[in-house]
Coordinates of C-alpha atoms and ligand atoms in Angstrom, one line a residue:
M1 CA -109.4 -34.9 -6.0
R2 CA -110.3 -35.0 -2.3
Q3 CA -108.4 -37.3 0.1
F4 CA -110.5 -40.0 1.6
S5 CA -111.2 -39.3 5.2
R6 CA -111.8 -42.5 7.3
R7 CA -113.1 -40.4 10.2
S8 CA -115.9 -39.0 8.1
F9 CA -116.9 -42.5 7.1
I10 CA -116.9 -43.7 10.7
A11 CA -119.2 -40.9 11.5
G12 CA -121.4 -41.7 8.6
T13 CA -121.9 -45.3 9.5
A14 CA -122.3 -44.8 13.3
G15 CA -126.0 -44.7 13.1
L16 CA -126.4 -47.9 11.2
G17 CA -126.6 -50.1 14.3
L18 CA -123.9 -52.5 15.3
A19 CA -124.6 -56.1 16.4
A20 CA -124.3 -56.9 20.1
S21 CA -120.7 -57.4 21.3
M22 CA -119.6 -61.1 21.2
P23 CA -116.3 -63.0 21.4
T24 CA -114.0 -63.0 18.4
V25 CA -113.9 -66.4 16.7
R26 CA -110.3 -66.3 15.7
A27 CA -107.2 -64.9 17.5
R28 CA -106.5 -61.4 16.4
A29 CA -103.1 -60.8 14.9
S30 CA -101.0 -58.0 16.4
G31 CA -100.1 -54.9 14.4
A32 CA -103.2 -53.8 12.4
R33 CA -102.7 -53.3 8.7
R34 CA -105.0 -51.3 6.4
V35 CA -106.8 -53.2 3.6
A36 CA -109.1 -51.6 1.0
V37 CA -111.5 -54.2 -0.6
F38 CA -113.3 -53.1 -3.7
G39 CA -116.5 -55.1 -4.2
G40 CA -118.8 -56.3 -1.4
G41 CA -120.1 -59.5 -3.0
M42 CA -119.4 -63.0 -1.7
S43 CA -115.7 -62.7 -2.4
G44 CA -115.1 -59.3 -1.0
L45 CA -117.1 -60.0 2.2
V46 CA -115.0 -63.2 2.7
V47 CA -111.8 -61.2 2.4
A48 CA -113.1 -58.7 4.9
H49 CA -114.3 -61.4 7.3
E50 CA -111.1 -63.4 7.3
L51 CA -108.8 -60.3 7.7
A52 CA -111.0 -58.4 10.2
E53 CA -110.9 -61.5 12.4
R54 CA -107.1 -61.4 12.3
G55 CA -106.9 -57.8 13.4
F56 CA -106.6 -56.0 10.0
S57 CA -108.3 -52.7 9.5
V58 CA -110.7 -53.2 6.6
D59 CA -112.6 -50.8 4.4
V60 CA -115.0 -52.2 1.8
F61 CA -116.1 -50.1 -1.2
D62 CA -119.0 -51.1 -3.4
A63 CA -120.4 -49.4 -6.5
R64 CA -123.9 -50.3 -5.5
P65 CA -126.0 -49.0 -2.6
V66 CA -126.4 -52.6 -1.3
L67 CA -124.0 -55.4 -0.4
G68 CA -124.0 -59.0 -1.4
G69 CA -123.4 -58.7 -5.2
K70 CA -125.1 -61.3 -7.3
A71 CA -126.2 -63.2 -4.3
R72 CA -128.3 -60.4 -2.8
S73 CA -132.0 -60.3 -2.6
F74 CA -134.0 -57.0 -3.0
G75 CA -137.5 -55.7 -2.9
V76 CA -139.9 -55.2 -5.8
P77 CA -140.3 -51.4 -6.1
G78 CA -143.8 -50.3 -5.3
S79 CA -145.0 -53.6 -4.0
A80 CA -145.2 -52.8 -0.3
A81 CA -148.7 -52.3 1.2
G82 CA -150.5 -52.4 4.5
G83 CA -147.3 -52.0 6.5
R84 CA -145.8 -55.1 5.0
P85 CA -142.3 -55.0 3.3
E86 CA -141.9 -55.2 -0.5
L87 CA -142.2 -58.5 -2.3
P88 CA -138.7 -60.2 -2.2
A89 CA -136.9 -60.7 -5.5
E90 CA -133.4 -62.0 -6.4
H91 CA -130.9 -62.0 -9.2
G92 CA -131.3 -65.7 -9.5
F93 CA -132.4 -68.5 -7.0
R94 CA -129.8 -69.5 -4.4
F95 CA -128.9 -73.2 -4.5
F96 CA -126.3 -74.5 -2.0
P97 CA -125.2 -78.0 -3.1
G98 CA -124.3 -80.4 -0.3
F99 CA -120.6 -80.4 -1.4
Y100 CA -120.1 -76.7 -0.6
R101 CA -117.8 -76.3 2.4
N102 CA -116.3 -72.8 2.2
V103 CA -119.7 -71.1 2.1
P104 CA -121.1 -73.1 5.1
D105 CA -118.0 -72.3 7.1
S106 CA -118.4 -68.6 6.6
M107 CA -122.2 -68.9 7.4
R108 CA -121.5 -70.7 10.6
R109 CA -119.5 -67.7 11.8
V110 CA -122.3 -65.2 11.3
P111 CA -124.6 -65.1 14.4
F112 CA -128.3 -65.3 14.0
P113 CA -130.8 -65.1 16.9
G114 CA -131.9 -68.6 18.1
N115 CA -129.4 -70.4 15.8
P116 CA -126.6 -72.4 17.4
D117 CA -124.8 -72.5 14.0
G118 CA -125.5 -68.9 13.0
V119 CA -127.0 -68.3 9.5
L120 CA -125.9 -71.8 8.5
D121 CA -129.0 -72.9 10.3
N122 CA -131.1 -70.9 7.9
L123 CA -130.4 -73.4 5.2
R124 CA -133.1 -76.0 4.7
R125 CA -131.4 -79.4 4.1
I126 CA -133.0 -81.5 1.4
S127 CA -131.7 -85.1 1.4
A128 CA -133.0 -85.8 -2.0
I129 CA -135.4 -84.6 -4.5
G130 CA -138.4 -86.4 -3.1
D131 CA -137.6 -85.6 0.5
Q132 CA -139.8 -86.6 3.4
D133 CA -140.8 -83.0 4.1
G134 CA -142.4 -82.6 0.8
F135 CA -139.7 -81.2 -1.4
G136 CA -140.4 -82.4 -4.8
G137 CA -139.8 -81.2 -8.3
A138 CA -140.9 -81.3 -11.9
A139 CA -139.0 -81.9 -15.1
S140 CA -140.1 -81.7 -18.7
S141 CA -138.3 -82.8 -21.8
G142 CA -141.0 -81.6 -24.2
P143 CA -144.7 -80.8 -24.5
G144 CA -146.5 -83.9 -23.1
R145 CA -143.2 -85.2 -21.7
S146 CA -143.2 -84.1 -18.1
I147 CA -143.1 -85.6 -14.7
A148 CA -144.1 -83.8 -11.5
G149 CA -144.2 -84.5 -7.9
F150 CA -141.6 -86.7 -6.1
L151 CA -138.8 -87.7 -8.4
P152 CA -137.2 -91.1 -7.9
S153 CA -134.1 -91.2 -5.7
D154 CA -132.4 -94.5 -5.6
A155 CA -128.7 -93.7 -5.8
P156 CA -126.6 -96.8 -5.3
N157 CA -124.5 -97.4 -2.2
A158 CA -120.8 -96.9 -2.8
D159 CA -118.2 -99.1 -1.1
P160 CA -115.3 -96.7 -0.6
G161 CA -112.9 -99.6 0.0
R162 CA -113.4 -100.8 -3.6
L163 CA -113.1 -97.5 -5.4
D164 CA -109.5 -98.3 -6.4
D165 CA -110.8 -101.2 -8.5
P166 CA -111.4 -99.8 -12.0
A167 CA -114.1 -102.4 -12.9
Y168 CA -116.0 -101.7 -9.7
L169 CA -115.7 -97.9 -10.2
R170 CA -117.0 -98.1 -13.8
E171 CA -120.0 -100.2 -12.7
L172 CA -120.8 -97.8 -9.8
L173 CA -120.7 -94.8 -12.1
K174 CA -122.9 -96.6 -14.7
E175 CA -125.5 -97.3 -12.1
S176 CA -125.3 -93.7 -10.8
A177 CA -125.4 -92.1 -14.3
A178 CA -128.9 -93.6 -14.7
Q179 CA -130.0 -91.3 -11.9
F180 CA -128.7 -88.2 -13.7
A181 CA -131.1 -88.8 -16.6
V182 CA -133.9 -87.3 -14.6
T183 CA -136.9 -88.7 -16.4
P184 CA -137.1 -92.4 -16.2
M185 CA -139.0 -92.8 -19.4
D186 CA -136.1 -91.3 -21.3
R187 CA -133.1 -93.2 -20.0
L188 CA -130.8 -94.3 -22.7
P189 CA -128.7 -97.1 -21.5
G190 CA -126.0 -97.0 -24.1
E191 CA -125.5 -93.2 -23.9
M192 CA -125.6 -93.2 -20.1
A193 CA -123.0 -96.0 -20.0
D194 CA -120.7 -93.9 -22.1
F195 CA -121.4 -90.9 -19.9
A196 CA -120.4 -93.0 -16.9
R197 CA -117.1 -93.9 -18.8
C198 CA -116.4 -90.2 -19.3
V199 CA -117.0 -89.5 -15.7
A200 CA -114.7 -92.3 -14.8
V201 CA -112.0 -90.7 -17.0
Y202 CA -112.4 -87.4 -15.2
V203 CA -112.6 -88.6 -11.6
T204 CA -109.4 -90.7 -12.1
S205 CA -107.6 -87.9 -14.0
S206 CA -104.5 -86.4 -12.3
T207 CA -104.4 -82.7 -11.6
Q208 CA -101.7 -82.4 -14.2
R209 CA -104.1 -83.9 -16.9
R210 CA -106.9 -81.7 -15.8
R211 CA -104.8 -78.6 -16.3
A212 CA -102.8 -79.6 -19.3
V213 CA -105.5 -81.5 -21.3
W214 CA -109.0 -81.1 -19.9
D215 CA -108.8 -77.3 -19.6
N216 CA -108.4 -77.2 -23.4
V217 CA -111.2 -79.6 -24.3
S218 CA -114.9 -78.7 -24.3
W219 CA -117.5 -80.6 -22.3
W220 CA -119.4 -81.2 -25.5
D221 CA -116.5 -82.9 -27.3
F222 CA -115.4 -84.8 -24.1
L223 CA -118.9 -86.4 -23.9
H224 CA -119.0 -87.0 -27.7
A225 CA -122.4 -85.2 -27.5
A226 CA -122.6 -84.4 -31.2
Q227 CA -123.1 -88.2 -31.8
K228 CA -125.7 -88.6 -29.1
S229 CA -129.5 -88.2 -28.9
T230 CA -131.1 -84.8 -28.5
Y231 CA -132.3 -85.9 -25.1
F232 CA -128.7 -86.6 -24.0
Q233 CA -127.6 -83.3 -25.4
Q234 CA -130.4 -81.4 -23.5
T235 CA -130.2 -83.2 -20.1
I236 CA -126.6 -84.4 -19.7
A237 CA -124.5 -82.1 -21.8
N238 CA -126.6 -78.9 -21.5
M239 CA -128.1 -79.0 -18.0
T240 CA -124.8 -79.9 -16.3
T241 CA -123.3 -76.7 -17.7
M242 CA -126.1 -74.3 -18.8
G243 CA -128.5 -75.1 -16.0
L244 CA -125.8 -74.6 -13.3
V245 CA -123.3 -72.1 -14.6
A246 CA -124.8 -70.6 -17.7
V247 CA -122.0 -71.7 -20.0
K248 CA -122.7 -73.6 -23.2
P249 CA -121.3 -77.2 -23.2
Q250 CA -119.7 -76.4 -26.6
I251 CA -117.4 -73.9 -25.0
C252 CA -117.3 -74.9 -21.3
S253 CA -114.0 -76.5 -20.3
V254 CA -114.0 -80.1 -19.1
S255 CA -112.0 -79.0 -16.1
S256 CA -114.9 -76.8 -14.9
A257 CA -117.9 -79.0 -15.9
G258 CA -116.1 -82.1 -14.7
N259 CA -115.6 -80.6 -11.3
I260 CA -119.3 -79.9 -10.9
V261 CA -120.2 -83.5 -11.8
E262 CA -117.4 -84.9 -9.7
A263 CA -118.5 -82.9 -6.6
F264 CA -122.2 -83.8 -7.0
L265 CA -121.3 -87.5 -7.6
W266 CA -119.3 -88.0 -4.4
N267 CA -121.8 -85.9 -2.4
V268 CA -124.6 -88.2 -3.5
L269 CA -122.7 -91.5 -3.2
L270 CA -120.5 -91.0 -0.1
P271 CA -121.1 -89.3 3.2
L272 CA -118.4 -86.8 4.0
P273 CA -116.3 -88.1 7.0
G274 CA -116.9 -85.9 10.0
P275 CA -119.6 -83.5 11.1
D276 CA -119.8 -81.5 7.8
D277 CA -121.7 -84.0 5.8
A278 CA -124.6 -82.4 4.0
P279 CA -127.5 -83.6 1.9
V280 CA -127.6 -83.0 -1.8
A281 CA -129.3 -79.7 -1.8
R282 CA -129.8 -76.8 0.6
F283 CA -131.9 -73.7 0.1
L284 CA -132.4 -70.7 2.4
N285 CA -135.5 -70.3 4.6
G286 CA -136.1 -66.7 3.6
P287 CA -134.9 -63.9 1.3
T288 CA -131.1 -64.1 1.0
S289 CA -130.3 -60.7 2.2
Q290 CA -132.6 -61.0 5.2
V291 CA -131.5 -64.4 6.5
W292 CA -127.8 -64.2 5.4
I293 CA -126.2 -61.1 3.9
D294 CA -127.5 -58.5 6.3
P295 CA -126.6 -60.4 9.4
W296 CA -123.2 -61.0 7.8
V297 CA -122.7 -57.3 7.2
S298 CA -123.7 -56.6 10.9
E299 CA -121.1 -59.1 12.1
L300 CA -118.4 -57.6 9.9
R301 CA -119.3 -54.1 11.3
R302 CA -119.0 -55.6 14.8
L303 CA -115.5 -56.8 13.8
G304 CA -114.7 -53.2 12.8
V305 CA -115.1 -53.4 9.0
R306 CA -116.3 -50.1 7.5
F307 CA -118.5 -50.1 4.4
H308 CA -118.6 -47.3 1.8
L309 CA -121.5 -47.8 -0.5
N310 CA -122.0 -46.1 -3.9
Y311 CA -118.2 -46.0 -4.4
R312 CA -116.9 -47.4 -7.7
L313 CA -113.3 -48.4 -8.1
D314 CA -112.2 -46.4 -11.1
A315 CA -108.4 -46.7 -11.2
L316 CA -105.3 -47.8 -9.4
S317 CA -102.2 -45.6 -9.0
V318 CA -99.2 -47.9 -9.5
D319 CA -95.7 -46.9 -8.9
G320 CA -93.1 -49.6 -9.9
A321 CA -94.3 -52.8 -8.2
R322 CA -96.6 -51.2 -5.7
V323 CA -100.1 -49.7 -5.6
R324 CA -99.8 -46.2 -4.1
G325 CA -103.5 -45.5 -4.0
A326 CA -106.9 -46.1 -5.6
R327 CA -109.4 -43.7 -7.1
V328 CA -113.1 -44.3 -6.3
V329 CA -116.0 -42.3 -7.8
D330 CA -119.2 -41.8 -6.0
G331 CA -122.8 -41.8 -7.3
S332 CA -122.5 -38.0 -8.1
G333 CA -119.3 -38.5 -10.1
T334 CA -117.0 -37.1 -7.5
A335 CA -113.6 -38.8 -7.3
R336 CA -111.8 -39.5 -4.1
S337 CA -108.5 -41.2 -3.4
V338 CA -108.2 -44.3 -1.1
D339 CA -105.0 -44.9 0.9
A340 CA -104.2 -48.4 2.2
D341 CA -101.4 -50.8 2.7
Y342 CA -103.1 -53.6 0.7
F343 CA -105.6 -53.3 -2.2
V344 CA -108.0 -56.1 -3.1
S345 CA -110.1 -56.1 -6.3
A346 CA -113.2 -58.3 -5.6
I347 CA -115.2 -56.9 -8.5
P348 CA -116.6 -59.0 -11.5
V349 CA -114.3 -59.5 -14.5
D350 CA -116.5 -57.3 -16.8
R351 CA -115.9 -54.3 -14.4
A352 CA -112.3 -55.2 -13.4
T353 CA -110.8 -55.5 -16.8
G354 CA -110.4 -51.7 -17.4
V355 CA -108.8 -51.2 -14.0
L356 CA -106.5 -54.2 -14.0
T357 CA -105.3 -53.9 -17.6
A358 CA -104.4 -50.2 -17.4
P359 CA -100.9 -49.6 -18.8
A360 CA -99.2 -49.0 -15.5
V361 CA -100.7 -52.1 -13.9
L362 CA -99.8 -54.3 -16.9
R363 CA -96.2 -52.9 -16.9
A364 CA -95.9 -54.2 -13.3
D365 CA -97.8 -57.5 -13.9
P366 CA -98.0 -58.4 -17.6
S367 CA -99.9 -61.7 -16.8
L368 CA -103.0 -59.6 -16.1
E369 CA -103.3 -59.1 -19.8
G370 CA -105.0 -62.6 -20.0
I371 CA -108.1 -61.1 -18.3
R372 CA -109.0 -59.5 -21.6
D373 CA -109.8 -63.0 -23.1
L374 CA -112.2 -64.0 -20.3
R375 CA -115.9 -64.1 -21.3
T376 CA -119.2 -63.5 -19.7
E377 CA -122.7 -64.8 -20.5
W378 CA -126.2 -63.8 -19.3
M379 CA -128.0 -65.7 -16.6
N380 CA -130.7 -63.7 -14.9
G381 CA -133.8 -64.2 -12.8
L382 CA -137.5 -63.8 -13.4
M383 CA -139.8 -63.8 -10.3
I384 CA -143.3 -65.1 -10.6
Y385 CA -145.7 -64.4 -7.7
L386 CA -148.7 -66.7 -7.2
R387 CA -151.8 -66.3 -5.0
Q388 CA -151.8 -70.0 -3.9
P389 CA -148.7 -72.2 -3.4
L390 CA -147.7 -74.9 -5.9
Q391 CA -149.1 -78.2 -4.8
V392 CA -147.5 -80.9 -6.9
A393 CA -144.8 -79.3 -9.1
R394 CA -143.2 -77.7 -6.1
G395 CA -139.5 -77.8 -5.5
V396 CA -137.0 -77.7 -8.3
L397 CA -138.5 -77.2 -11.8
G398 CA -136.5 -77.8 -15.0
V399 CA -137.6 -77.4 -18.6
L400 CA -134.8 -79.4 -20.2
D401 CA -135.6 -78.8 -23.8
H402 CA -136.4 -75.1 -23.7
P403 CA -133.7 -73.2 -25.7
W404 CA -133.6 -70.5 -23.0
T405 CA -132.5 -73.2 -20.4
L406 CA -135.2 -72.6 -17.8
S407 CA -134.8 -73.8 -14.2
A408 CA -136.7 -72.7 -11.2
V409 CA -137.3 -73.1 -7.4
S410 CA -140.6 -72.6 -5.7
Q411 CA -140.1 -71.1 -2.3
A412 CA -143.4 -71.3 -0.3
H413 CA -142.6 -74.5 1.6
L414 CA -138.9 -73.5 2.1
W415 CA -139.5 -70.2 3.9
S416 CA -140.1 -70.1 7.6
R417 CA -142.0 -66.8 7.5
G418 CA -145.1 -66.9 5.3
I419 CA -144.8 -65.2 1.9
S420 CA -148.1 -63.4 2.6
G421 CA -146.2 -61.3 5.1
Y422 CA -144.8 -59.4 2.1
G423 CA -146.4 -57.1 -0.5
N424 CA -150.1 -56.7 -0.4
G425 CA -150.6 -59.9 1.5
Q426 CA -152.1 -61.8 -1.4
V427 CA -149.0 -63.7 -2.5
N428 CA -148.4 -67.2 -1.1
E429 CA -145.9 -68.6 -3.6
I430 CA -142.8 -67.3 -5.3
V431 CA -141.4 -69.2 -8.3
S432 CA -137.9 -67.9 -8.9
V433 CA -136.8 -68.7 -12.4
D434 CA -133.3 -68.6 -13.9
I435 CA -133.1 -67.9 -17.6
S436 CA -129.6 -69.2 -18.6
T437 CA -129.6 -68.8 -22.4
W438 CA -130.5 -65.4 -23.9
D439 CA -129.4 -65.8 -27.5
R440 CA -131.5 -68.8 -28.7
P441 CA -135.0 -68.6 -30.0
G442 CA -138.0 -69.2 -27.7
M443 CA -140.5 -72.0 -28.5
T444 CA -143.8 -71.6 -26.8
T445 CA -145.1 -68.1 -27.6
T446 CA -142.2 -66.5 -29.4
T447 CA -139.4 -67.6 -31.7
K448 CA -137.2 -64.6 -30.6
P449 CA -134.3 -65.0 -28.3
A450 CA -134.8 -63.5 -24.8
R451 CA -132.2 -60.8 -25.7
E452 CA -134.5 -59.5 -28.4
C453 CA -137.8 -59.7 -26.4
T454 CA -139.5 -57.0 -24.4
R455 CA -139.9 -57.5 -20.7
E456 CA -143.5 -58.7 -21.2
E457 CA -142.5 -61.1 -24.0
I458 CA -139.9 -62.7 -21.8
F459 CA -142.4 -63.2 -19.0
T460 CA -145.1 -64.5 -21.4
E461 CA -142.8 -67.1 -22.9
V462 CA -141.6 -68.4 -19.5
W463 CA -145.0 -68.4 -17.9
A464 CA -146.7 -70.1 -20.9
T465 CA -144.0 -72.7 -20.9
L466 CA -144.4 -73.5 -17.2
V467 CA -148.2 -73.7 -17.6
Q468 CA -148.0 -75.8 -20.7
R469 CA -145.5 -78.3 -19.1
F470 CA -146.6 -78.5 -15.5
G471 CA -150.2 -77.1 -15.5
P472 CA -151.7 -80.5 -16.2
Y473 CA -150.2 -81.8 -13.0
D474 CA -150.6 -78.8 -10.8
P475 CA -153.7 -76.6 -10.7
S476 CA -151.8 -73.8 -9.1
L477 CA -149.9 -73.3 -12.4
A478 CA -152.9 -71.6 -14.0
P479 CA -153.4 -68.0 -15.2
A480 CA -156.1 -67.3 -12.5
N481 CA -153.5 -68.0 -9.8
L482 CA -151.0 -65.4 -11.2
H483 CA -150.5 -62.4 -9.0
S484 CA -147.6 -60.5 -10.6
W485 CA -144.1 -60.9 -11.9
F486 CA -140.8 -59.1 -11.8
L487 CA -137.7 -59.3 -14.2
D488 CA -134.2 -58.9 -12.8
P489 CA -133.5 -55.1 -12.8
A490 CA -130.0 -55.8 -14.1
I491 CA -131.7 -56.3 -17.5
T492 CA -132.5 -52.9 -19.0
F493 CA -134.3 -51.9 -22.1
D494 CA -133.2 -48.6 -23.5
G495 CA -134.1 -47.4 -27.0
G496 CA -134.6 -51.0 -28.3
V497 CA -131.2 -52.1 -26.9
V498 CA -131.3 -54.8 -24.2
R499 CA -128.4 -54.6 -21.7
N500 CA -127.3 -56.7 -18.7
A501 CA -125.5 -54.9 -15.9
E502 CA -124.5 -58.1 -14.2
P503 CA -123.3 -60.8 -16.5
L504 CA -121.7 -64.0 -15.2
T505 CA -118.1 -65.1 -16.1
V506 CA -118.0 -68.3 -17.9
Q507 CA -115.1 -70.8 -17.7
T508 CA -114.4 -71.4 -21.3
V509 CA -111.9 -73.8 -22.9
G510 CA -108.3 -72.8 -22.4
T511 CA -108.8 -70.0 -19.9
W512 CA -107.3 -71.4 -16.7
S513 CA -103.9 -69.8 -17.3
K514 CA -105.5 -66.5 -18.1
R515 CA -107.2 -66.1 -14.8
P516 CA -105.5 -64.3 -11.9
K517 CA -104.1 -66.5 -9.0
G518 CA -105.1 -64.1 -6.2
P519 CA -101.8 -62.4 -5.4
T520 CA -100.2 -60.5 -8.3
A521 CA -96.7 -59.4 -9.2
I522 CA -97.6 -56.1 -7.6
G523 CA -96.8 -56.8 -4.0
N524 CA -99.8 -55.1 -2.4
L525 CA -102.4 -55.8 -5.1
F526 CA -104.7 -58.9 -5.0
V527 CA -107.5 -60.1 -7.2
A528 CA -110.5 -62.0 -5.7
G529 CA -113.8 -63.1 -7.2
D530 CA -115.6 -66.1 -8.6
W531 CA -113.5 -65.9 -11.7
I532 CA -109.9 -66.3 -10.4
Q533 CA -108.1 -69.7 -10.3
T534 CA -109.7 -71.8 -7.5
N535 CA -109.8 -75.5 -6.8
A536 CA -113.6 -75.3 -7.2
N537 CA -113.0 -73.9 -10.7
V538 CA -116.7 -73.2 -11.0
V539 CA -118.3 -69.7 -11.1
S540 CA -120.4 -69.9 -8.0
M541 CA -120.8 -68.7 -4.5
E542 CA -118.4 -71.5 -3.4
G543 CA -115.8 -70.5 -6.0
A544 CA -116.2 -66.8 -5.0
N545 CA -115.8 -67.7 -1.3
E546 CA -112.7 -69.8 -2.0
G547 CA -111.2 -67.0 -4.1
G548 CA -111.7 -64.7 -1.1
R549 CA -109.9 -67.1 1.2
I550 CA -107.0 -67.4 -1.3
V551 CA -106.6 -63.6 -1.2
A552 CA -107.0 -63.3 2.5
Q553 CA -104.2 -65.8 3.0
A554 CA -102.1 -64.0 0.4
V555 CA -102.5 -60.7 2.3
L556 CA -101.5 -62.4 5.5
D557 CA -98.4 -63.8 3.8
A558 CA -97.5 -60.4 2.3
A559 CA -97.9 -58.7 5.6
G560 CA -95.8 -61.3 7.3
V561 CA -98.4 -61.6 10.0
A562 CA -98.2 -64.7 12.2
A563 CA -102.0 -65.3 12.4
E564 CA -104.0 -68.5 12.2
P565 CA -103.9 -69.5 8.5
V566 CA -107.1 -69.0 6.5
V567 CA -108.8 -72.4 6.1
R568 CA -109.6 -73.3 2.5
Y569 CA -111.7 -76.3 1.8
D570 CA -111.9 -78.5 -1.2
Y571 CA -115.0 -80.5 -2.1
Y572 CA -114.7 -84.1 -0.9
V573 CA -113.1 -86.6 -3.2
P574 CA -112.5 -90.1 -1.8
P575 CA -108.8 -90.6 -1.1
Q576 CA -109.1 -94.2 -2.4
L577 CA -108.8 -92.7 -5.9
D578 CA -105.3 -91.4 -5.2
G579 CA -103.7 -94.5 -6.6
L580 CA -105.5 -94.3 -9.9
K581 CA -104.7 -90.6 -10.2
A582 CA -101.0 -91.2 -9.6
L583 CA -101.1 -93.9 -12.3
D584 CA -102.8 -91.3 -14.6
A585 CA -100.0 -88.8 -13.9
Q586 CA -97.5 -91.4 -15.0
R587 CA -99.5 -92.2 -18.1
L588 CA -99.7 -88.6 -19.0
A589 CA -96.0 -88.2 -18.6
A590 CA -95.5 -91.2 -20.9
G591 CA -97.9 -89.7 -23.5
Q592 CA -100.6 -92.2 -22.8
P593 CA -104.4 -91.6 -22.3
N594 CA -106.3 -92.2 -19.1
I595 CA -107.1 -95.9 -18.4
F596 CA -110.8 -95.3 -19.1
E597 CA -110.3 -93.5 -22.4
S598 CA -111.4 -95.9 -25.2
Ligands
LIG1 C1 -128.8 -65.8 -12.1 C2 -127.7 -66.4 -11.3 C3 -128.0 -67.4 -10.4 C4 -127.0 -68.0 -9.6 N1 -127.2 -69.0 -8.8 C5 -126.3 -69.5 -8.0 C6 -126.6 -70.6 -7.1 O1 -127.7 -71.0 -7.0 N2 -125.6 -71.1 -6.4 C7 -124.3 -70.6 -6.4 O2 -123.4 -71.1 -5.7 N3 -124.0 -69.6 -7.3 C8 -124.9 -69.0 -8.1 N4 -124.7 -68.0 -8.9 C9 -123.3 -67.5 -9.0 C10 -122.9 -66.6 -7.8 O3 -124.0 -65.8 -7.5 C11 -121.7 -65.8 -8.1 O4 -120.7 -66.6 -8.6 C12 -121.2 -65.1 -6.8 O5 -122.2 -64.5 -6.1 C13 -120.1 -64.0 -7.3 O6 -119.6 -63.4 -6.1 P1 -118.4 -62.3 -6.4 O7 -118.1 -61.7 -5.1 O8 -117.3 -62.9 -7.1 O9 -119.0 -61.2 -7.4 P2 -120.3 -60.3 -7.3 O10 -121.4 -61.0 -6.6 O11 -120.6 -59.9 -8.7 O12 -119.9 -59.1 -6.4 C14 -119.1 -58.1 -6.9 C15 -119.5 -56.8 -6.2 O13 -118.6 -55.8 -6.7 C16 -119.4 -54.6 -6.9 N5 -118.7 -53.8 -8.0 C17 -118.8 -53.9 -9.3 N6 -118.0 -53.0 -9.9 C18 -117.4 -52.3 -8.9 C19 -116.4 -51.3 -8.9 N7 -115.9 -50.8 -10.0 N8 -116.1 -50.8 -7.7 C20 -116.6 -51.3 -6.5 N9 -117.5 -52.3 -6.5 C21 -117.9 -52.8 -7.7 C22 -120.8 -55.1 -7.3 O14 -121.7 -54.1 -7.0 C23 -120.9 -56.3 -6.4 O15 -121.5 -56.0 -5.1 C24 -125.6 -67.4 -9.7 C25 -125.4 -66.4 -10.5 C26 -126.4 -65.8 -11.3 C27 -126.1 -64.6 -12.2

């Protein structure tokens, strides 16, 4: 095995072009330490960013030839023509809810020409679905049961001073719950009132109850969904989990789904004190890698980070309670060893399990055994390219009753550069669809689950469903307007076997204690990623970013470096609820339920 030579990598990356020199945002710590980060997705890039700003010497190794992980965008092979770049595609559309705070903080620190707030200014801010700049949406709960255009947005005004009054809180949540039902014709007052009660239970639950009780209960059982209407099951139970994080409500823990609902709720009802308040939804104004990831990588290079692409972490060499080195394997199968003071795994759980549960690693930190019980599911994107932009059903599209859990975002009116500047110049709209359930039967053109379909069958089912549901409202959703389509290349079809190279971790019931905390019992080994224990507790870019921050701080602590602490943001929760949460902690200790549990 050849020893890794940093000098050769410096030489190898010298021609890639560094960003113009600019002042460092944070004070650099004295006494550089060497950190090897494995995985250059959101989490790994955050670790690199925070530590490079504090004077650490950082090397990032990624198994792929491109950085950004699941958040990256990429070109459709063979689609470039006439000097234009390839049509842009992505693993899944990028939605930045208004309650995200860690991701925006990282984005603000990435310079972008003409933007005072760096790549953060590349996010389009959407105050509401039905925004004045024409961002609409469309939702369908069955054939002939769709609405399209500008959805209603009349969230009630919350009075923060009265949130500690249980009667007021319950009324406020009841009024707000009606907004979550999406299609006005289907609102079910009794069921939505009970949903509001469940939300009241969660938002007034103490941290202790969330960990000890709600992590062990499914979202489905918590909402008593089995006793409710199909519509409630599809919109409230299913879409709050499947549509956002690809986990079925029957197995998603309340402590994960509840966090999503809680964060959305306060983002809608209360402005965040200070300058960081953001509207409900934000989307990028161009392909993700172009307007975010690539400028980020340039900034990290400027800070001295070295990137080694096509290097897969294969094994760690553990001696007692320390990692002595790591073995990486390149695209040709050649192994090399990596020497560093600190080792950070920022790779997805499905790739990390083999490395982190090797016998020598487990001997030093038996708690990592829990990783074996973590689960992944499939959530992957299908790109649909249209000749003319959507006119009415543009914005967020959701087919609530489709067993494949279909959601989409149309991008023409979000992007600052015209879409016709890509491909052969004939595409003027991109509908980026997430398929979040792959093991349930289709319903429009096939009864097979997506996992058993061919590429063409998957496209046909999704396209036919969109045309059936929204075509009557929007003439652009018609076969004559279709240019082409492209399925996420992570999905491969080999000899009749369909595989997914990039599944998503799902936060199932009872898994909090099985997830790594960031630092491990091995003094110089750290685990980052969207799947470790975070306050966000949701597999997302925000969770991955927070995980990166936890690890960066842990490395600082281990190194004993007196640098500016790594800031870690929680989503905003009104402090007026602290009293009810303290009461809940007392009731839990006394064996009593939350005050809103009936
Ligand atoms: C379809 C879909 C849509 C989504 N939509 C959203 C959204 O709208 N908003 C949102 O907030 N989140 C969304 N997410 C979730 C979000 O994309 C992820 O949670 C987040 O990007 C994960 O970041 P990460 O760094 O933890 O992991 P990853 O992004 O998976 O990055 C891990 C990196 O490690 C590399 N790697 C893997 N194995 C090795 C190895 N052995 N050695 C070295 N490198 C390795 C990979 O190549 C990759 O670059 C979506 C996810 C999916 C799948």
